[in-house]
Amino acid sequence: MQRIGHVSRRGFLFGAGAAAAIGASAYGQGHAMRRIAPNRASEAFDPDVELELICKRDETSILTGRPTRVWRYAGHLIKGPANALTETPGAYLGPLLRFSKGQKVRIRLRNELPEETITHWHGLHVPMLMDGHPTAAIDPGETYVYEFDIRNRAGMYFYHPHTHEKTATQVYRGLAGAIIVEDEEERALALPSGAFEIPLVIQDRSFDDDNQLAYGDDMHTRMFGFYGDRALVNGRCNVTLDVANRPYRLRILNGSNARIYKLCWDDRTPLTVIGVDGGLLEKAETRPYVMLAPAERVDLLVDFTGRPQGSKLTMLSGEFYGLLPPMAQRMMGSNLPMGEAFPLFTARVTETSSDSWKPPEKLSTIRRFREADIANLDNPIPIAITMAHMAMLLNGRPYGHDDIQPHERIPVDSTQLIEIFHERGGMGQGGMGQGMGMGMMGGGGMMRGRMGGMGMMGMMSMAHPIHLHGQQFQIIERSFEGDEDAYATIREGFIDGGLKDTVLVAPGERLRIAKRFGDFKGRFMYHCHNLEHEDAGMMREFSVE
């Protein structure tokens, strides 16, 4: 993989200072991590689905001309339904995995790469030993065996490396794939399926003159994340979907390292949203656009009924601003600056159909948390995001192995209130969420809290997609104080009514979420899913005890 720089000499000098600052503060980074032995298959575990995933080097045609060298997951189904593993033809993405709630799954992960790796099942509720914790990384030639029950409701999830300080580059080289979980509640709806259900993984990449992946391994990238100059969908450029004039289900995952997308149709047809990270909403929502941060998913119902043959509809990433610092926008050398409009894929009507389907008034049932469910109602757990002095921190600390703080120790089988916000200056100045009172919230009986003023964000403030491992959470409250004009370009694109495992926290925002820590004890990560930030230390872990 080629390395490219996106910064001017002035930018490089700025970056050198930042490197010193990061090196001085990120005391949890760069150390030797204690490793656990690779997990082996258990004779007592009788899987319904068993498959092998091989992490390997390969090459594939992405651009015209020479094939591109990639890293990818190659899959082989050992036992189970034929649709449990479906290869993505001609693409570097790993096979689509399809499971059903209640199934027992065994996955044999074999490492044929030149460096250590481990795989995380993003969004799945599994024990720590099966979660792809960085301490479980395996060396070249080793195999790690995952065995777990599918406990999640129907939804789109995905898998990718979670290797200590190497997640960004391993994902960028191609290691990622989608997971679809089905259940009886969703099957009863008879949603568009088969050829009319289309999973779409959106990523951005850059290429050198030899068609090889180019990565900005410079301080600008480490500070703000990597932004490529081409948009890929399912590993391809300039994708066109041939569709019939009938309803379709588009299941979209943002698989980029850092880029945030604003999904909208070019003719401004509203989007019908039926699901997010953790599955179906209770009822469909209509939005002019949807904001999609790295690792977030959205489930769209798209009805092409009435559109004539030959007509086209293009999905764009629309215009917005305020999610990157101005200095980052100025230094960005990508041909696709974040926040500028560009096409993602096109749907072209090529067939006539009489099929129709409209979502029912009720799609699913989501059990809402009540005040009585929350164990720490008056003492929310803080997740304070800090980039002060070019340091990548959560709650004032970078990732450090065995560096569990008191507020990160969670009783098992408890539901916790968590407050996520941008820290202003040193620890404590943002209130840390301690002792903040709550009042009543309409509809779900949940309570509203006093939101401390965030003021104007500093010159380094940017949006962060925060991911919490384990069970999905519910967004209780989202408040904002800052640049209202910038916020107006994104605020209608947040889908907060469903279950989430990743949430975008824009500059000036403060969120309250309720999350269950059920069933399993152990260490479970929470981190920024801007992968360059994760590798730089913006990652911590809860100890569920």
XYZ file of C-alpha atoms in Angstrom:
545
model
C 0.000 0.000 0.000
C 1.447 3.313 -1.080
C 1.722 6.211 1.342
C 0.640 9.686 0.330
C 0.740 12.999 2.122
C -2.090 15.514 2.108
C -0.345 18.426 3.803
C 1.736 21.389 2.754
C 5.129 22.108 4.336
C 3.344 24.423 6.755
C 0.892 21.631 7.502
C 3.745 19.186 8.022
C 5.425 21.489 10.522
C 2.146 21.800 12.375
C 1.859 18.022 12.296
C 5.327 17.560 13.714
C 4.319 19.587 16.752
C 1.178 17.548 17.062
C 3.225 14.362 16.930
C 5.258 15.495 19.897
C 2.092 16.369 21.782
C 0.486 13.026 21.033
C 3.636 11.174 21.929
C 3.831 13.010 25.248
C 0.222 12.426 26.244
C -0.723 9.040 24.857
C 0.979 7.064 27.587
C -1.363 4.144 26.986
C -0.160 3.716 23.408
C 2.810 1.903 21.994
C 3.235 -0.511 24.910
C 3.445 -4.273 24.662
C -0.087 -5.584 25.152
C -0.600 -8.728 27.173
C -2.041 -11.325 24.791
C -4.357 -14.227 25.488
C -3.929 -17.626 23.887
C -5.978 -18.217 20.714
C -9.375 -19.675 21.538
C -9.991 -23.252 20.408
C -13.150 -25.104 19.408
C -15.198 -26.574 22.230
C -16.513 -30.130 21.939
C -19.553 -29.082 23.985
C -20.570 -26.436 21.427
C -22.772 -27.831 18.634
C -23.026 -25.095 15.971
C -25.951 -24.573 13.620
C -23.603 -22.595 11.358
C -19.878 -23.176 11.036
C -17.623 -21.295 8.666
C -14.033 -20.370 8.059
C -12.750 -16.873 7.378
C -9.201 -16.466 6.113
C -7.465 -13.092 6.380
C -5.248 -13.061 3.300
C -3.492 -10.948 0.703
C -5.125 -10.821 -2.700
C -5.679 -8.549 -5.676
C -8.820 -7.357 -7.440
C -9.807 -5.048 -10.287
C -11.179 -1.765 -8.960
C -9.985 0.692 -11.611
C -9.302 0.139 -15.296
C -5.892 -1.392 -15.793
C -3.692 -3.130 -13.278
C -5.399 -5.003 -10.399
C -5.158 -3.502 -6.923
C -3.399 -5.392 -4.138
C -5.692 -5.756 -1.116
C -6.170 -7.644 2.116
C -9.478 -9.434 2.382
C -11.553 -12.066 4.152
C -12.022 -15.238 2.105
C -14.875 -17.408 3.348
C -15.803 -21.082 3.319
C -19.069 -22.510 4.663
C -18.490 -25.722 6.607
C -22.000 -26.296 7.966
C -25.331 -24.522 7.795
C -27.798 -22.982 5.320
C -26.381 -22.101 1.901
C -27.192 -18.404 2.374
C -25.151 -18.200 5.602
C -22.149 -17.112 3.506
C -22.385 -15.285 0.184
C -19.287 -14.066 -1.622
C -19.248 -10.548 -3.077
C -18.199 -11.252 -6.698
C -15.192 -9.304 -7.930
C -14.856 -7.209 -4.778
C -12.345 -7.130 -1.933
C -15.080 -7.063 0.715
C -15.510 -10.156 2.816
C -18.495 -12.443 2.222
C -21.942 -11.402 3.400
C -22.819 -13.462 6.481
C -26.491 -14.155 7.173
C -27.628 -15.562 10.518
C -30.910 -16.046 12.351
C -31.604 -15.067 15.937
C -31.106 -18.090 18.179
C -28.559 -19.840 15.950
C -25.304 -21.139 17.376
C -22.377 -19.952 15.248
C -18.766 -21.104 15.057
C -16.289 -19.046 13.016
C -12.708 -20.197 12.465
C -10.565 -17.116 11.779
C -7.205 -17.955 10.183
C -4.497 -15.337 9.791
C -2.492 -15.525 6.567
C -1.379 -11.880 6.730
C 2.188 -10.718 7.426
C 1.133 -9.199 10.788
C -1.139 -9.927 13.732
C -4.877 -9.381 13.455
C -8.192 -10.092 15.184
C -11.814 -9.612 14.075
C -14.624 -7.798 15.897
C -18.299 -8.599 15.222
C -19.523 -5.025 15.296
C -22.918 -4.691 16.988
C -23.284 -8.345 18.012
C -23.914 -9.105 21.689
C -21.293 -11.756 22.484
C -18.966 -12.644 25.392
C -15.658 -10.803 25.699
C -13.720 -13.859 24.513
C -15.734 -13.762 21.277
C -15.794 -9.976 20.773
C -12.461 -9.530 19.014
C -10.736 -7.733 21.884
C -7.255 -6.447 20.922
C -5.675 -8.807 23.466
C -6.981 -11.727 21.385
C -4.890 -10.824 18.305
C -3.370 -13.820 16.560
C -0.020 -14.030 14.806
C 0.468 -15.099 11.186
C -0.365 -18.764 10.793
C -2.622 -18.914 13.863
C -6.365 -19.597 14.079
C -8.876 -18.128 16.528
C -12.191 -19.928 17.004
C -15.298 -17.903 17.836
C -18.367 -19.647 19.259
C -21.465 -17.662 20.184
C -25.250 -17.581 20.072
C -27.004 -14.973 17.930
C -28.848 -12.878 20.540
C -29.452 -9.776 18.425
C -32.717 -8.764 16.863
C -32.847 -8.580 13.083
C -30.537 -5.942 11.653
C -27.414 -5.201 9.642
C -24.116 -5.594 11.480
C -20.569 -6.011 10.220
C -17.129 -7.398 10.922
C -13.698 -5.831 10.743
C -10.295 -5.960 12.474
C -9.850 -4.545 15.967
C -6.079 -4.916 16.087
C -4.242 -2.648 18.532
C -2.966 0.442 16.673
C -3.509 -1.287 13.300
C -7.275 -1.137 12.855
C -7.243 1.809 10.438
C -4.690 0.388 8.014
C -6.108 -3.147 8.091
C -9.636 -1.939 7.360
C -8.312 0.415 4.693
C -6.514 -2.426 2.931
C -9.896 -4.178 2.588
C -10.667 -6.222 5.696
C -14.405 -5.710 6.251
C -17.688 -7.462 5.577
C -21.399 -7.186 6.350
C -23.596 -9.343 8.574
C -27.378 -9.628 8.320
C -29.374 -11.105 11.199
C -32.972 -12.222 10.657
C -35.725 -12.948 13.176
C -39.405 -13.885 13.213
C -40.633 -10.360 13.922
C -39.010 -9.064 10.740
C -39.958 -12.080 8.583
C -43.622 -11.499 9.393
C -43.462 -8.140 7.577
C -42.554 -9.701 4.199
C -40.114 -6.871 3.473
C -38.501 -6.752 0.012
C -36.039 -9.641 -0.093
C -33.847 -11.652 -2.422
C -32.881 -9.539 -5.435
C -34.916 -6.661 -3.978
C -32.825 -6.430 -0.794
C -29.468 -4.811 -1.593
C -26.674 -4.432 1.003
C -24.402 -1.496 0.146
C -21.064 -0.773 1.833
C -19.802 2.769 1.191
C -16.084 3.503 1.536
C -13.611 6.056 0.254
C -10.183 5.202 -1.096
C -7.243 6.820 -2.887
C -5.078 5.211 -5.558
C -1.631 5.921 -6.950
C -0.771 5.957 -10.653
C -0.302 2.178 -10.574
C -3.858 1.571 -9.256
C -2.544 0.657 -5.803
C -4.148 1.851 -2.588
C -2.591 5.050 -1.301
C -2.892 6.012 2.356
C -2.102 9.368 3.919
C 0.281 8.232 6.626
C 0.953 11.765 7.855
C 0.074 13.836 10.885
C -2.926 15.376 9.143
C -4.400 11.893 8.654
C -3.633 10.838 12.212
C -5.251 14.002 13.554
C -8.404 14.189 11.441
C -8.720 10.764 9.835
C -8.225 9.524 6.286
C -10.326 10.961 3.435
C -9.953 9.300 0.038
C -10.526 10.861 -3.369
C -12.910 8.186 -4.730
C -16.174 6.834 -3.375
C -16.537 3.055 -3.626
C -19.731 1.065 -3.158
C -19.287 -2.648 -2.475
C -15.668 -2.232 -3.496
C -16.384 -0.677 -6.899
C -16.340 2.776 -8.479
C -19.237 4.374 -10.353
C -21.793 1.771 -9.322
C -25.137 1.572 -11.131
C -27.917 -0.652 -9.769
C -30.360 -1.972 -12.351
C -33.786 -2.028 -10.694
C -37.417 -2.683 -11.538
C -40.111 -0.061 -10.903
C -41.154 -1.606 -7.578
C -40.091 -1.285 -3.891
C -36.546 -2.170 -2.807
C -34.777 -2.409 0.496
C -31.339 -0.737 0.544
C -29.260 -1.639 3.595
C -26.397 0.844 3.768
C -23.248 0.673 5.893
C -20.653 3.420 6.152
C -17.449 1.364 6.071
C -15.086 4.336 5.681
C -12.239 5.070 8.063
C -13.335 8.617 8.865
C -15.637 10.098 6.231
C -19.186 11.133 7.159
C -21.872 11.013 4.444
C -25.098 12.954 4.030
C -27.291 10.566 2.063
C -29.851 12.197 -0.235
C -31.314 11.614 -3.701
C -30.303 13.987 -6.478
C -33.945 14.913 -7.209
C -34.548 15.464 -3.464
C -37.008 12.570 -3.196
C -37.392 12.049 0.578
C -35.794 9.005 2.181
C -38.019 6.442 3.898
C -36.058 5.069 6.850
C -37.191 1.754 8.318
C -34.137 0.799 10.390
C -30.775 1.788 11.853
C -27.823 0.036 13.554
C -29.854 -2.224 15.825
C -32.633 -3.133 13.431
C -36.096 -1.909 12.523
C -37.622 1.273 13.845
C -41.036 1.100 15.466
C -42.436 2.885 12.422
C -41.029 4.305 9.206
C -39.629 7.851 9.227
C -39.404 10.201 6.248
C -36.341 12.455 6.089
C -34.884 14.801 3.458
C -31.467 13.222 4.111
C -29.682 10.921 6.561
C -26.326 11.576 8.195
C -24.209 8.410 8.210
C -20.971 8.348 10.199
C -18.361 5.577 10.056
C -19.838 2.268 11.334
C -23.436 3.532 11.282
C -26.061 1.689 9.231
C -29.370 2.773 7.764
C -32.162 0.655 6.292
C -34.083 2.403 3.496
C -37.279 1.501 1.688
C -36.993 2.875 -1.849
C -40.058 2.695 -4.074
C -39.328 2.992 -7.791
C -42.993 2.397 -8.668
C -44.180 4.738 -11.405
C -40.694 5.585 -12.644
C -40.360 4.901 -16.389
C -37.807 2.551 -17.842
C -34.497 4.288 -18.440
C -35.005 6.790 -15.639
C -32.222 7.236 -13.087
C -31.989 8.238 -9.451
C -28.571 9.058 -7.977
C -27.689 8.831 -4.301
C -25.474 11.729 -3.300
C -23.497 12.710 -0.290
C -24.930 16.196 0.068
C -23.427 19.446 1.243
C -22.876 20.213 4.917
C -20.275 21.914 7.052
C -19.091 22.260 10.618
C -18.049 18.637 11.257
C -14.345 19.252 10.603
C -12.257 22.185 11.832
C -11.667 24.843 9.159
C -7.943 24.124 9.345
C -8.579 20.486 8.441
C -10.740 21.482 5.463
C -7.992 23.799 4.222
C -5.312 21.130 4.577
C -7.368 18.349 3.004
C -5.872 17.368 -0.333
C -8.660 14.961 -1.291
C -10.653 15.495 -4.465
C -13.703 14.799 -2.289
C -13.506 17.316 0.563
C -15.850 16.247 3.337
C -19.043 18.244 3.191
C -19.037 18.888 -0.567
C -21.641 17.140 -2.734
C -20.635 14.124 -4.843
C -22.377 11.014 -6.239
C -22.252 7.640 -4.485
C -24.264 5.307 -6.739
C -27.080 5.391 -9.296
C -30.259 3.333 -9.554
C -31.436 2.832 -13.146
C -34.917 1.484 -13.910
C -34.544 -1.319 -16.461
C -37.593 -3.508 -15.777
C -41.324 -3.081 -15.376
C -43.000 -4.729 -12.400
C -46.448 -4.800 -10.842
C -45.136 -5.748 -7.384
C -45.882 -3.338 -4.572
C -45.265 -3.146 -0.837
C -45.791 -0.406 1.713
C -44.595 -0.526 5.303
C -47.274 -1.139 7.906
C -47.959 1.526 10.500
C -45.997 -0.553 13.024
C -42.719 -2.191 12.007
C -41.436 -3.509 15.317
C -41.617 -3.254 19.083
C -38.748 -1.643 20.984
C -38.820 -1.882 24.762
C -38.038 1.610 25.990
C -36.027 2.083 29.160
C -37.881 3.726 32.038
C -36.539 5.745 34.948
C -36.840 2.707 37.187
C -34.559 0.710 34.857
C -31.616 3.096 35.213
C -29.090 2.205 37.927
C -27.281 5.569 37.945
C -30.024 8.086 37.289
C -28.319 10.936 39.166
C -24.739 10.050 38.266
C -24.324 9.447 34.514
C -21.168 7.784 33.256
C -19.179 10.405 31.316
C -17.596 9.957 27.918
C -15.749 13.236 27.416
C -14.172 13.617 23.979
C -10.930 15.599 23.934
C -8.580 16.642 21.157
C -7.034 19.418 23.241
C -3.335 19.954 22.509
C -3.625 17.424 19.677
C -4.226 14.554 22.094
C -6.758 11.802 21.352
C -8.487 11.183 24.660
C -11.677 9.945 26.283
C -12.258 11.237 29.793
C -8.801 12.778 29.713
C -7.001 9.483 29.106
C -5.815 7.560 26.032
C -6.270 3.828 25.737
C -4.171 1.954 28.248
C -4.247 -1.760 28.826
C -5.505 -2.516 32.372
C -6.151 1.193 32.978
C -9.735 0.810 34.235
C -11.013 3.869 36.106
C -13.705 3.731 38.831
C -16.492 5.031 36.561
C -15.584 2.346 33.998
C -16.467 -0.506 36.370
C -20.034 -1.545 35.574
C -22.239 -4.039 37.478
C -23.329 -6.851 35.174
C -27.031 -6.981 34.285
C -27.472 -3.257 34.911
C -28.750 -0.436 32.690
C -26.592 2.666 32.764
C -27.126 6.288 31.807
C -24.161 7.602 29.800
C -23.450 11.187 28.802
C -21.258 11.883 25.764
C -19.901 15.369 25.165
C -16.946 17.401 23.945
C -14.680 18.326 26.818
C -13.861 22.009 27.183
C -10.272 22.278 28.294
C -9.101 20.143 31.217
C -11.050 17.441 32.967
C -13.875 18.693 35.139
C -14.572 21.858 33.159
C -17.239 20.116 31.080
C -19.126 19.044 34.170
C -18.371 15.365 33.490
C -22.094 14.749 33.810
C -21.834 14.229 37.562
C -24.925 14.901 39.625
C -26.907 16.464 36.800
C -30.609 16.450 37.583
C -33.278 15.030 35.280
C -36.846 16.019 34.504
C -39.609 14.273 32.612
C -39.331 13.337 28.939
C -42.566 12.988 27.017
C -43.807 9.709 25.616
C -41.347 7.189 27.035
C -41.396 8.375 30.658
C -37.642 8.984 30.495
C -36.220 12.088 32.121
C -34.664 15.217 30.730
C -31.546 16.717 32.246
C -29.996 20.136 32.480
C -27.506 20.402 29.675
C -24.490 22.431 30.559
C -23.581 25.075 27.995
C -20.934 23.925 25.580
C -20.044 27.339 24.247
C -18.101 27.730 21.023
C -16.001 24.728 20.145
C -12.275 25.173 19.894
C -10.365 25.235 16.653
C -9.612 21.508 16.975
C -13.195 20.402 17.612
C -14.697 17.971 15.137
C -17.421 15.334 14.955
C -16.731 11.902 16.442
C -18.671 8.654 15.863
C -18.676 6.938 19.267
C -19.130 3.154 19.299
C -19.890 1.080 22.392
C -19.372 -2.672 22.256
C -22.022 -5.078 23.511
C -25.744 -4.428 23.519
C -27.322 -1.576 21.584
C -28.313 1.629 23.362
C -31.170 4.096 23.181
C -30.599 7.809 22.592
C -32.471 9.618 25.348
C -31.573 13.195 24.573
C -29.519 15.204 22.093
C -28.808 18.859 22.839
C -26.728 21.431 20.991
C -25.104 24.782 21.615
C -22.818 26.205 18.973
C -22.866 27.241 15.313
C -26.581 27.057 14.464
C -26.015 27.677 10.751
C -23.652 24.715 10.479
C -25.898 22.520 12.607
C -28.867 23.328 10.373
C -27.100 21.481 7.516
C -27.113 18.164 9.443
C -29.729 18.231 12.217
C -32.583 16.654 10.221
C -30.410 13.666 9.360
C -30.170 12.029 12.796
C -32.398 8.973 13.319
C -32.527 8.708 17.108
C -35.654 6.607 17.611
C -34.101 3.189 16.992
C -31.464 1.077 18.707
C -27.897 2.176 18.094
C -24.356 0.963 18.709
C -22.613 3.955 17.105
C -23.639 7.603 17.344
C -22.249 10.742 15.727
C -21.475 13.502 18.221
C -21.171 16.796 16.339
C -19.231 19.779 17.712
C -21.445 21.488 20.279
C -23.562 18.403 20.944
C -24.203 16.619 24.215
C -25.964 13.261 24.176
C -27.531 11.090 26.823
C -27.926 7.414 26.094
C -29.206 4.441 28.090
C -27.332 1.164 27.624
C -27.805 -2.300 29.016
C -24.724 -4.220 30.224
C -26.299 -7.647 30.391
C -25.324 -11.324 30.421
C -21.553 -11.160 30.097
C -18.737 -10.048 32.374
C -15.391 -8.857 31.018
C -13.767 -5.955 29.200
C -15.815 -4.248 26.484
C -14.410 -1.397 24.418
C -15.858 2.026 23.756
C -14.092 4.273 21.288
C -14.239 6.726 18.428
C -14.950 4.915 15.154
C -12.862 7.386 13.221
C -10.319 4.582 12.927
C -7.276 6.849 12.931
C -8.515 8.300 16.227
C -9.104 4.834 17.660
C -5.537 3.818 16.802
C -4.183 7.072 18.257
C -5.713 6.374 21.669
C -9.334 7.587 21.594
C -10.468 4.272 23.034
C -11.261 3.006 26.514
C -12.970 -0.060 27.958
C -15.632 -0.854 30.508
C -15.023 -3.643 32.981
C -18.379 -5.373 33.453
C -18.183 -7.136 36.803
